[in-house]
Amino acid sequence: QGQLLESGGGSVQAGGSLRLSCAASAFTRRPYYMGWFREAPGKEREGVAAINTPGGIVYCSDSMKGRFSIPRDNVKYTLDLQMNSLKPEDSAMYYCAAVRDEVGVDPCLPSSVAYWGQGTQVTVST
């Protein structure tokens, strides 16, 4: 069974940067998208971005393009989320996730996720 462990959350002022990290277990030897989701209070969980084993990236929202990057290390089984130019609306619990890389699967949908991390809090203040 897969395991994902996030780290790197915290508080930052608007305009600042944070880098989240996710350590994955051996299940990553199968073809999976690795990605990030977030959930703000009172809102539904939403996809942030995902990357498959060959390095194909899917950004789940235009608001994240140009500000967020999602480097993946297939040797170390790690996934990061580099967040720049953070805004207060980026405040949320961020979750690392694994989605099976199969035809027809949307890696931005929570219903597609096979494994979840426990989450790490990101708070952006004005």
XYZ file of C-alpha atoms in Angstrom:
126
model
C 0.000 0.000 0.000
C 1.287 3.441 -0.887
C 2.288 6.062 1.621
C 2.782 9.758 1.148
C 4.286 12.106 3.716
C 4.205 15.877 3.275
C 6.391 18.502 4.872
C 7.204 22.171 4.453
C 3.965 23.975 5.209
C 3.843 27.136 7.268
C 2.947 30.792 7.281
C 4.139 33.435 4.866
C 3.187 36.951 3.859
C 1.515 37.666 0.556
C 4.037 37.757 -2.258
C 6.303 35.288 -0.513
C 7.273 31.716 -1.379
C 6.973 28.293 0.174
C 8.164 24.875 -0.912
C 6.273 21.756 0.046
C 7.768 18.287 -0.184
C 6.225 14.850 -0.415
C 8.050 11.595 0.182
C 6.443 8.594 -1.527
C 6.823 4.916 -0.868
C 7.664 2.143 -3.336
C 4.302 2.123 -5.096
C 5.690 4.830 -7.367
C 7.320 2.100 -9.439
C 3.915 1.808 -11.118
C 2.790 4.536 -13.511
C 1.219 7.172 -11.299
C 0.578 10.845 -11.501
C 1.914 12.515 -8.402
C 0.137 15.687 -7.545
C -1.056 18.248 -5.060
C -4.546 19.139 -3.944
C -5.707 21.787 -1.527
C -8.726 22.396 0.628
C -9.618 25.729 2.152
C -12.166 26.073 4.963
C -15.685 25.948 3.576
C -14.516 24.985 0.102
C -14.238 21.732 -1.802
C -10.918 20.020 -2.228
C -9.401 21.054 -5.543
C -6.518 19.926 -7.690
C -3.427 22.131 -7.868
C -1.112 20.346 -10.292
C 0.057 16.859 -11.177
C 3.016 15.293 -12.962
C 3.309 11.822 -14.446
C 6.354 9.583 -14.516
C 7.738 10.850 -17.861
C 7.366 14.437 -16.618
C 4.126 15.563 -18.206
C 2.585 18.330 -16.076
C -1.069 19.222 -15.657
C -2.006 22.467 -13.942
C -5.518 22.246 -12.610
C -6.154 25.990 -12.703
C -4.796 28.894 -14.724
C -4.248 30.817 -11.476
C -1.426 28.449 -10.590
C 0.422 28.559 -13.887
C 3.516 30.730 -13.692
C 3.437 30.793 -9.893
C 3.647 27.117 -8.961
C 6.040 24.446 -10.149
C 5.993 20.735 -9.359
C 9.380 19.032 -9.602
C 9.388 15.273 -9.235
C 12.352 13.007 -8.530
C 11.684 9.455 -9.756
C 14.898 8.163 -8.161
C 14.271 9.554 -4.672
C 10.478 9.117 -4.962
C 9.853 12.714 -3.961
C 7.516 15.391 -5.223
C 7.757 19.085 -4.396
C 5.459 22.041 -4.852
C 7.289 25.330 -5.256
C 4.860 28.166 -4.680
C 5.821 31.733 -5.532
C 3.942 35.026 -5.415
C 1.582 33.576 -2.857
C -1.802 35.178 -2.283
C -4.108 34.988 0.737
C -6.507 32.875 -1.349
C -3.775 30.213 -1.588
C -4.228 29.534 2.128
C -5.389 25.947 2.550
C -4.463 22.496 3.695
C -2.304 21.026 0.943
C -2.341 17.308 0.232
C 0.069 15.176 -1.724
C -1.710 12.570 -3.819
C -1.115 9.711 -6.221
C -3.350 9.029 -9.200
C -3.024 5.977 -11.429
C -1.828 7.078 -14.844
C -4.522 5.442 -16.949
C -6.453 6.473 -20.046
C -9.425 8.653 -19.165
C -8.296 9.477 -15.644
C -8.300 13.182 -14.736
C -5.478 13.793 -12.238
C -7.159 17.016 -11.071
C -10.212 15.290 -9.611
C -10.198 14.152 -5.971
C -12.228 11.117 -7.050
C -9.249 9.972 -9.161
C -6.866 9.793 -6.215
C -5.639 6.374 -5.124
C -3.507 7.527 -2.184
C -3.537 10.660 -0.027
C -0.987 12.209 2.261
C -2.026 13.566 5.650
C -1.827 17.213 4.577
C 0.220 20.246 5.521
C -1.145 23.705 6.291
C -0.229 26.777 4.252
C -1.299 30.188 5.526
C -0.731 33.364 3.530
C -1.308 36.638 5.340
C -1.796 40.116 3.948
